[in-house]
mmCIF file of C-alpha atoms and ligand atoms in Angstrom:
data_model
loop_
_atom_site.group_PDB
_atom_site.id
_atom_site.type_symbol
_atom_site.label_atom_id
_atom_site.label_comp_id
_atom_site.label_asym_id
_atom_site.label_seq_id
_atom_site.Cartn_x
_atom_site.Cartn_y
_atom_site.Cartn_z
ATOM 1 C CA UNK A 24 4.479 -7.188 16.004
ATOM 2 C CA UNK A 25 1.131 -7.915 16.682
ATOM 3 C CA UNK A 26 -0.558 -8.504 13.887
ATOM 4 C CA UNK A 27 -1.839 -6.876 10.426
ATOM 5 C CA UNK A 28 -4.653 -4.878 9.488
ATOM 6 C CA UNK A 29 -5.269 -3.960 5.439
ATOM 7 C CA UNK A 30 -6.934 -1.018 4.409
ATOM 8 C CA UNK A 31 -8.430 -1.754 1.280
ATOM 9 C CA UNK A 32 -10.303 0.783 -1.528
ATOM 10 C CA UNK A 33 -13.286 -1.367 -2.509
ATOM 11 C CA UNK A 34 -14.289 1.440 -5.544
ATOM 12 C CA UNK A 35 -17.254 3.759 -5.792
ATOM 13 C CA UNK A 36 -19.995 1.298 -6.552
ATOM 14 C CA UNK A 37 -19.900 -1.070 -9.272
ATOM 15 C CA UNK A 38 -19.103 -4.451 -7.079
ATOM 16 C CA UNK A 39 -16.723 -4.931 -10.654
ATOM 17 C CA UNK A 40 -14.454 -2.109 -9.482
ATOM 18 C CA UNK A 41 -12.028 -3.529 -6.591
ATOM 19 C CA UNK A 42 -8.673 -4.361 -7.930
ATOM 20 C CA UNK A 43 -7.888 -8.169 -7.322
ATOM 21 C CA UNK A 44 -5.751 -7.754 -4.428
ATOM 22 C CA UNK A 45 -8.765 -6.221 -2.938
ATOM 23 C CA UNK A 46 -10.874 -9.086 -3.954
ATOM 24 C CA UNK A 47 -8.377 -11.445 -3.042
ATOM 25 C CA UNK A 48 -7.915 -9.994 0.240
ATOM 26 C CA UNK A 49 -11.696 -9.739 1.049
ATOM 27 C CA UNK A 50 -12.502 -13.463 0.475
ATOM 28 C CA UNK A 51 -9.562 -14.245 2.808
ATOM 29 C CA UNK A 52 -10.558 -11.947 6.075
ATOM 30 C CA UNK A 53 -11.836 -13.522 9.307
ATOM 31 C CA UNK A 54 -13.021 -9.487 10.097
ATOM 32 C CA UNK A 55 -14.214 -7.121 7.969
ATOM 33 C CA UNK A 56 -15.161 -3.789 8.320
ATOM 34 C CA UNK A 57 -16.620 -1.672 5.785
ATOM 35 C CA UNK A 58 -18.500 2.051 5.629
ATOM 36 C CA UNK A 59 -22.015 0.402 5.252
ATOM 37 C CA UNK A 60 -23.824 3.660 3.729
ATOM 38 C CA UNK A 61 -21.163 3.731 0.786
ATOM 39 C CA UNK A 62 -20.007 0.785 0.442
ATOM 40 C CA UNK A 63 -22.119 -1.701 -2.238
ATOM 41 C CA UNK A 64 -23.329 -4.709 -0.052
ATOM 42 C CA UNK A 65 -22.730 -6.970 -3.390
ATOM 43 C CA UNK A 66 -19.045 -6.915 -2.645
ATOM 44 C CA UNK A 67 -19.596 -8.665 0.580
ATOM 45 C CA UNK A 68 -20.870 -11.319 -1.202
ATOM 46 C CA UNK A 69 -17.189 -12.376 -1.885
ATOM 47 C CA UNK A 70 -16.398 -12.909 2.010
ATOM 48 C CA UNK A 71 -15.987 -16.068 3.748
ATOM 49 C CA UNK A 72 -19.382 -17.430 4.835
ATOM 50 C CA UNK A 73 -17.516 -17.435 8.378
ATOM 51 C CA UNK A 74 -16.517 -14.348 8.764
ATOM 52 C CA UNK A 75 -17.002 -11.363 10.767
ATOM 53 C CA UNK A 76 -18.295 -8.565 8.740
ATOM 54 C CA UNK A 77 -19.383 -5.385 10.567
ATOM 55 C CA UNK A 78 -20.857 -2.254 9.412
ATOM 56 C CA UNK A 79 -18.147 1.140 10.945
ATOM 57 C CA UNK A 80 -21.265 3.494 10.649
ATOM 58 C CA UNK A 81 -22.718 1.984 13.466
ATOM 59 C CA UNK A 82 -19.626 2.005 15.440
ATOM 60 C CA UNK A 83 -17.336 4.675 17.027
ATOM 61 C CA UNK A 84 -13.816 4.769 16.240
ATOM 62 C CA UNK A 85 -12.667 2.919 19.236
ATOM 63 C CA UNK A 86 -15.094 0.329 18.867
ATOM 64 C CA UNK A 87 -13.543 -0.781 15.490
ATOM 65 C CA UNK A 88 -10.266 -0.118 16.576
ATOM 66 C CA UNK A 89 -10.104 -2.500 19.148
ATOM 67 C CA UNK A 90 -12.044 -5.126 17.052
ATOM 68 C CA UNK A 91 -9.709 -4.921 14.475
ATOM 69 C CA UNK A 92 -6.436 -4.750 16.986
ATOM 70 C CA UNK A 93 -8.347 -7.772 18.962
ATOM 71 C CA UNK A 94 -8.454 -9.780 15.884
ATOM 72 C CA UNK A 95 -4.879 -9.075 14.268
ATOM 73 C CA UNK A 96 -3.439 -9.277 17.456
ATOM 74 C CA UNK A 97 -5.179 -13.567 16.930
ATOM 75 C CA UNK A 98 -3.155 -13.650 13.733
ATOM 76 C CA UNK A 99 -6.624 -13.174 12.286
ATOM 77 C CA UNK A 100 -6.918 -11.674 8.651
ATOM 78 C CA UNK A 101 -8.462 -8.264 9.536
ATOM 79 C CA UNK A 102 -9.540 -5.691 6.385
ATOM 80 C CA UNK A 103 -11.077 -2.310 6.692
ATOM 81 C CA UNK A 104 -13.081 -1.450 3.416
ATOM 82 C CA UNK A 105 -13.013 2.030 2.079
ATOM 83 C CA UNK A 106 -15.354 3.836 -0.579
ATOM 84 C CA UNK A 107 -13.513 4.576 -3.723
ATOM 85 C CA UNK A 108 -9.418 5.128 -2.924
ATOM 86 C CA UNK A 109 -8.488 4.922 0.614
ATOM 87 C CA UNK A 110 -6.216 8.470 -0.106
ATOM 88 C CA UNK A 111 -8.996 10.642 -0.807
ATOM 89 C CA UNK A 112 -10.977 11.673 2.144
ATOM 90 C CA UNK A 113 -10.899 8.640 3.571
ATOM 91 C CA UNK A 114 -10.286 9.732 7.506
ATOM 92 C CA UNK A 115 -8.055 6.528 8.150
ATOM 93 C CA UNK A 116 -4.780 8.383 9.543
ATOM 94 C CA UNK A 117 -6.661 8.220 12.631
ATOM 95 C CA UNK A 118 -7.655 4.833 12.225
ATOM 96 C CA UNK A 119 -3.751 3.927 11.231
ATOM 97 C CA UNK A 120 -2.698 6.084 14.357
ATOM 98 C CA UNK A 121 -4.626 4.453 16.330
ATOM 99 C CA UNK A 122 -3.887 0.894 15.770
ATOM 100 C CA UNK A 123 -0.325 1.235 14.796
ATOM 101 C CA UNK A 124 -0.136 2.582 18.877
ATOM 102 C CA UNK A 125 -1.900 -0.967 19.731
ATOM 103 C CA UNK A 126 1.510 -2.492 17.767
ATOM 104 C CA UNK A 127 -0.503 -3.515 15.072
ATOM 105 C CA UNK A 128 0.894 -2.412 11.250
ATOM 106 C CA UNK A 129 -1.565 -1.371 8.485
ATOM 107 C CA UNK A 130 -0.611 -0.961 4.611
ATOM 108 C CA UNK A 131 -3.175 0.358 2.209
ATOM 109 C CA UNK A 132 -4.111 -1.363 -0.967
ATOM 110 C CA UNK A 133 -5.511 0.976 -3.713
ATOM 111 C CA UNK A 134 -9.121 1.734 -4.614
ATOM 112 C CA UNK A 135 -10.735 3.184 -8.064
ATOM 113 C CA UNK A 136 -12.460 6.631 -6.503
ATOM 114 C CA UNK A 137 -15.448 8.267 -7.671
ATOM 115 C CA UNK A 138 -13.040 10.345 -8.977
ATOM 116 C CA UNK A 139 -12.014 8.321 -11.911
ATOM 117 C CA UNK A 140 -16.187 6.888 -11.981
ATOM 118 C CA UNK A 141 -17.282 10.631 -12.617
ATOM 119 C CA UNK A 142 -14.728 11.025 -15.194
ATOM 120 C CA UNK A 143 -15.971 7.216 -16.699
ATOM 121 C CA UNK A 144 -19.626 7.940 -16.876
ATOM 122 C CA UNK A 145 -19.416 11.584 -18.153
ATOM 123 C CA UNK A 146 -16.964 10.395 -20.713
ATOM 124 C CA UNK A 147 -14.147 12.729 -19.867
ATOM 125 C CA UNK A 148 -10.842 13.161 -19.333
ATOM 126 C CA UNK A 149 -10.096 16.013 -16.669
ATOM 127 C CA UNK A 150 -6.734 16.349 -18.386
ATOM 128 C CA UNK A 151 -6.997 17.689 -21.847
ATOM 129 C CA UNK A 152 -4.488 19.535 -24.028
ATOM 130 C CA UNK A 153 -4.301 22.988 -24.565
ATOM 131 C CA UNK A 154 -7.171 23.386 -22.038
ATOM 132 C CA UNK A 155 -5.972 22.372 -18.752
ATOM 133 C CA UNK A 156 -3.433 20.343 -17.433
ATOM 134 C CA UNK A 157 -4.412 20.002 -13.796
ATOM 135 C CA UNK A 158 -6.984 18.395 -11.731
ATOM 136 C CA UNK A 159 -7.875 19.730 -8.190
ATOM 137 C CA UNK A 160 -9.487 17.733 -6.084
ATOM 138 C CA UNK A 161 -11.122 19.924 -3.069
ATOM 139 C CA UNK A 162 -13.803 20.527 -1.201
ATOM 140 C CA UNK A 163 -16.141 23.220 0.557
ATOM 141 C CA UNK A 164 -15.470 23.711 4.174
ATOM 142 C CA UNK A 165 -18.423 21.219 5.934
ATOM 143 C CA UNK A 166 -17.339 19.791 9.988
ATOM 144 C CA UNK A 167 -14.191 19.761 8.529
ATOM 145 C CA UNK A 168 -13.021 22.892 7.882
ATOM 146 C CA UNK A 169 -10.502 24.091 4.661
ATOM 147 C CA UNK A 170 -7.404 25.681 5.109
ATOM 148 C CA UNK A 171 -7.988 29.141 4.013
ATOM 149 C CA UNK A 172 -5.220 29.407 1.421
ATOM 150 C CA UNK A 173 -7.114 26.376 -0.231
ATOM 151 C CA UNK A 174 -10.385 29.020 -0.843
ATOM 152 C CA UNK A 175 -11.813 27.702 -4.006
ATOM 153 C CA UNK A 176 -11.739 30.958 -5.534
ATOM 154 C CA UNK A 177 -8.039 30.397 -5.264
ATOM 155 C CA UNK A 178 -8.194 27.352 -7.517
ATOM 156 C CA UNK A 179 -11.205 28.859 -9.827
ATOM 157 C CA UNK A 180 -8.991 31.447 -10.964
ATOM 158 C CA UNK A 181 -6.281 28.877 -12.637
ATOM 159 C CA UNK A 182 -8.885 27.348 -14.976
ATOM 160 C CA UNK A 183 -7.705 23.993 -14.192
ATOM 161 C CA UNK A 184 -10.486 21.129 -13.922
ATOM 162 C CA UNK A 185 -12.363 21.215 -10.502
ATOM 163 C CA UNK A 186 -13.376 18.050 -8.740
ATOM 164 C CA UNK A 187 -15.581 18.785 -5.646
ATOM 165 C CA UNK A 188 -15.800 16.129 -3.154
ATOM 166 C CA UNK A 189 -18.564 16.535 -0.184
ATOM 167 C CA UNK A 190 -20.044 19.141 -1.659
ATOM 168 C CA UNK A 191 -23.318 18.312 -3.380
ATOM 169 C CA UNK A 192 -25.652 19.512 -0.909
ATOM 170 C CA UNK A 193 -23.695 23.415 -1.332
ATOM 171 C CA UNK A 194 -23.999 23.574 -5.485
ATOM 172 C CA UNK A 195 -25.545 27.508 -5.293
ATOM 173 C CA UNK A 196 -22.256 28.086 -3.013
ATOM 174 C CA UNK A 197 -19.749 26.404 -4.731
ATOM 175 C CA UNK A 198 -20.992 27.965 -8.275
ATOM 176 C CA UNK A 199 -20.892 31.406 -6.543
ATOM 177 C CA UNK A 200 -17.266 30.847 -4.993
ATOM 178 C CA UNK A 201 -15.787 29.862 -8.336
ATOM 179 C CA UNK A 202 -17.213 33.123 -10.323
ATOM 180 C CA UNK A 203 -15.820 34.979 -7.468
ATOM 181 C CA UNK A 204 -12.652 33.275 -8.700
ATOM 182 C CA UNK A 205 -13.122 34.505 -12.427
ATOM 183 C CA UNK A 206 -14.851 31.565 -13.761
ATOM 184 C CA UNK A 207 -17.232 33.411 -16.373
ATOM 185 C CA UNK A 208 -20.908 31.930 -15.534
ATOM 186 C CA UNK A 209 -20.893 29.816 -19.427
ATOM 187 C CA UNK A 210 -18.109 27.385 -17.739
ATOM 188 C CA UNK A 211 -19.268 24.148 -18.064
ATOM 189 C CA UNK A 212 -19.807 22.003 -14.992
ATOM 190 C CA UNK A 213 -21.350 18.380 -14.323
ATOM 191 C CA UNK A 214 -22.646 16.470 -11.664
ATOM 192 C CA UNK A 215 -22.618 12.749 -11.131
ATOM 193 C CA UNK A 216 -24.650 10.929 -8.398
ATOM 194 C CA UNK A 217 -23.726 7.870 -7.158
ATOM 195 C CA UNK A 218 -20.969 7.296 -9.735
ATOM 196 C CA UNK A 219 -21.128 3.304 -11.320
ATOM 197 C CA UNK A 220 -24.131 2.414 -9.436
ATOM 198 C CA UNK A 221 -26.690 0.960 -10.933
ATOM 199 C CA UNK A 222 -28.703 3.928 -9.906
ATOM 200 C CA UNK A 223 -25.765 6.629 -11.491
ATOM 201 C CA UNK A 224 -27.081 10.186 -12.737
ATOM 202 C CA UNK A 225 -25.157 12.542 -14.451
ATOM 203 C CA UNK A 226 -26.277 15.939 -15.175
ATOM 204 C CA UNK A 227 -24.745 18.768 -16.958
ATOM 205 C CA UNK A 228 -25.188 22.468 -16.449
ATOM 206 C CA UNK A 229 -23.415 26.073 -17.330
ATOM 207 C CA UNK A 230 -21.999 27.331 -13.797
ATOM 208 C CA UNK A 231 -24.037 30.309 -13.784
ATOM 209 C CA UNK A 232 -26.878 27.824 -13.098
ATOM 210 C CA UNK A 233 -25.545 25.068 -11.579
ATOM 211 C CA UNK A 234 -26.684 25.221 -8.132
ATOM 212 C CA UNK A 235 -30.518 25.480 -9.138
ATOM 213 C CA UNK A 236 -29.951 22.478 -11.034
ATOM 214 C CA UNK A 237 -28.680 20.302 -8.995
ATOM 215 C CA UNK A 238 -31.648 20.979 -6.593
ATOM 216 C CA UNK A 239 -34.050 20.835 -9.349
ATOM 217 C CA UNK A 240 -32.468 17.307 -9.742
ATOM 218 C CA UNK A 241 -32.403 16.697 -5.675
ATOM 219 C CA UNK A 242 -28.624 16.116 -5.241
ATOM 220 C CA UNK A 243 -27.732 16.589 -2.369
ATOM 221 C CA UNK A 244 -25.256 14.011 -1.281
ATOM 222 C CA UNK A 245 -23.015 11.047 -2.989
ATOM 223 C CA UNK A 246 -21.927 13.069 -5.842
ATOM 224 C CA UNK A 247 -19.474 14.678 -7.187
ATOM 225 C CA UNK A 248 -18.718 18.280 -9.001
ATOM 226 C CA UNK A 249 -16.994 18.444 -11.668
ATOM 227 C CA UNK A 250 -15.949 22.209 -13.199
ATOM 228 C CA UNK A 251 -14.495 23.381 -16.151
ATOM 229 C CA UNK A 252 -13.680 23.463 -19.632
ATOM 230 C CA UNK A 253 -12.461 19.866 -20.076
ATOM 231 C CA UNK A 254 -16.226 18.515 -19.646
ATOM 232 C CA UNK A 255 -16.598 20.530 -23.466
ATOM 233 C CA UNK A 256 -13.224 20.399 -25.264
ATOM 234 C CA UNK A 257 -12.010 16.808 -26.353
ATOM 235 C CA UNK A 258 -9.357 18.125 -28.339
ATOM 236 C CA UNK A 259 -7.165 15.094 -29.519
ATOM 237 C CA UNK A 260 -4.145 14.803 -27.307
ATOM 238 C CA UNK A 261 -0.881 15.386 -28.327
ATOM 239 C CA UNK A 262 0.443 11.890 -27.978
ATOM 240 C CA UNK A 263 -1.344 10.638 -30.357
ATOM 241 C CA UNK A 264 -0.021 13.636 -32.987
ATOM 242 C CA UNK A 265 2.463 12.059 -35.578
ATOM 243 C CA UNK A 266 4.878 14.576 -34.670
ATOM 244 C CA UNK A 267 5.453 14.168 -30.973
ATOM 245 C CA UNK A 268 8.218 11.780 -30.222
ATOM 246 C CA UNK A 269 7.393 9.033 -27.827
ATOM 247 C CA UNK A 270 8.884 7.156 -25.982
ATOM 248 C CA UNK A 271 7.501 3.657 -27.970
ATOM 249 C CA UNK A 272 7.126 6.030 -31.349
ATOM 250 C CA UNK A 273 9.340 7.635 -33.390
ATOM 251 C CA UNK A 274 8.180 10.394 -35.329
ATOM 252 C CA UNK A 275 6.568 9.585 -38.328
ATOM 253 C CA UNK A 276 5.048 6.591 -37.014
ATOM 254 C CA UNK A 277 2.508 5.164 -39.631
ATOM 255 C CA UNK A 278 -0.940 3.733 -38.363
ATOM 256 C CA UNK A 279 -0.059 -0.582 -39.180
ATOM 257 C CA UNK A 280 -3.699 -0.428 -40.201
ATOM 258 C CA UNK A 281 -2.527 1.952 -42.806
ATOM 259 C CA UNK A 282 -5.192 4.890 -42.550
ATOM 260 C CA UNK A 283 -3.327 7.370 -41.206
ATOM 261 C CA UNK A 284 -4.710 7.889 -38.176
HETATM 262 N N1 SAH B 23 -12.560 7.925 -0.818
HETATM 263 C C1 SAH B 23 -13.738 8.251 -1.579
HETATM 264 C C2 SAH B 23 -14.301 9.606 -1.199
HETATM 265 C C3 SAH B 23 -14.895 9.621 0.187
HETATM 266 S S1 SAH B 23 -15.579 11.168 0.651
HETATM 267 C C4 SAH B 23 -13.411 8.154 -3.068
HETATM 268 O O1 SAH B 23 -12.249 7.925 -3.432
HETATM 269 O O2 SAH B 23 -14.325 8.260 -3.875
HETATM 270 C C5 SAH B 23 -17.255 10.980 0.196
HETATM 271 C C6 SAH B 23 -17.564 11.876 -0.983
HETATM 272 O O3 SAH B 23 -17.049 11.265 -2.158
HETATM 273 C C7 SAH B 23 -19.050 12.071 -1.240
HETATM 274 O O4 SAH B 23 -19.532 13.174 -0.532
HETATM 275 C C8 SAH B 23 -19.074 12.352 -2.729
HETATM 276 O O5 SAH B 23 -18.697 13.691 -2.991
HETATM 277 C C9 SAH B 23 -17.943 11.463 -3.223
HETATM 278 N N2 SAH B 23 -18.415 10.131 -3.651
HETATM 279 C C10 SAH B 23 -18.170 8.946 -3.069
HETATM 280 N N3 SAH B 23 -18.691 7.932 -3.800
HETATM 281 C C11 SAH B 23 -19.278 8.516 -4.879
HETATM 282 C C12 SAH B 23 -19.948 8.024 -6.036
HETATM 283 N N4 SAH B 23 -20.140 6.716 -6.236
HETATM 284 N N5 SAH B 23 -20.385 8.921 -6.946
HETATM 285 C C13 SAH B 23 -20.187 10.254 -6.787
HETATM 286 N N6 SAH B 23 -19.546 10.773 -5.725
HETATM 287 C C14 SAH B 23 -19.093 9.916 -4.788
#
């Protein structure tokens, strides 16, 4: 074995949002490297004043490859920082392919994505009762293209919550694709820039008018789309209904505060 590289989510933004492995990992490393345009520089505040901390966007995939193998390969504490979670468009089975044909092994701890920071700062949950019970998370074809059975329209047409990822610069296109779909133009959708930063916008809109908005607004990049009903209906879930049997409740549970609720 020669050596160890971690691949660690270090959130969307808010320097708050790594989980404590992360953290703990971070202020251990002897080489870090981290996505510099996404990443908040605040987090690096937590790494060793010795250590090695290099920015990937100015670096081609074999440059940080065989940084990282170099160092492991030393017994050196090597982490790769990723935006949000590591498992959503995060590019690193390359990176993992790579380095695991150099002998060295990688494991993956968990990041919060922008995913769950949209759903935080609009106030939402993407999953609500008797609306939808499915989240898609997808993406318009960009240098990457999408597998044509994944068309959007495809997903549209379920009326389950849509969560578009590098996508903010193609609003008009990916408003027009999901009416295609059957999505009547009144379906609510939401944007939200730069998710947890201190700089986060959010911005609601009906579909029909969406794209306008959005470059009324100037997004155009680090955001997310969210679209459908969920961002309206807040219907009370049905766990929390007296009647539904939990696992921890029986029915007929009373409230210990005693109001009922
Ligand atoms: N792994 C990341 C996603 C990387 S792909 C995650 O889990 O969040 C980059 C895309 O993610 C951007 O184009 C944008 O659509 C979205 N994104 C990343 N950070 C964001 C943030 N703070 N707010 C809103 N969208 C964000």
């Amino acid at each position: 074995m020669k050596g160890l590289v971690w691949i660690v989510g270090a959130g969307p933004g808010d320097p708050e949002l790594i989980t404590l492995k992360g953290l703990r990992l971070l202020s251990e490393a002897d080489l870090v490297v981290y996505a510099g345009s996404l990443i908040n520089p605040e987090i690096l505040r937590h790494c060793k004043e010795d250590a090695q901390v290099l920015d990937s966007s100015k670096m081609t995939l074999e440059e940080q490859v065989r940084v990282m193998a170099d160092r492991a390969g030393k017994g050196l504490k090597v982490v790769r920082l990723h935006t949000g979670d590591p498992s959503l468009y995060g590019a690193i089975g390359e990176q993992i392919r790579a380095l695991e044909a150099l002998g060295v092994q990688c494991r993956i701890v968990p990041g919060v994505s922008s995913l769950q920071g949209a759903a935080a700062a609009l106030g939402i949950e993407y999953t609500v009762p008797g609306v939808t019970q499915t989240l898609v998370c997808t993406r318009l074809p960009g240098r990457t293209p999408v597998p044509p059975k994944e068309d959007l329209r495809v997903y549209a047409s379920t009326g389950a919550t849509l969560a578009l990822f590098l996508s903010s610069n193609m609003g008009d296109e990916a408003a027009k694709l999901c009416m295609e779909g059957g999505l009547s133009p009144d379906t609510p959708a939401a944007w939200v820039y730069r998710a947890t930063w201190p700089d986060q916008r959010v911005g609601r809109a009906r579909l029909g008018e969406l794209g306008q908005r959005m470059k009324a607004e100037h997004v155009s990049h680090q955001a997310l789309i969210i679209v459908g009903r969920c961002l309206e209906e807040s219907r009370s879930s049905l766990l929390y209904d007296p009647a539904f049997t939990h696992m921890y409740r029986k029915p007929g549970h009373r409230d210990p505060e005693g109001d009922g609720n």
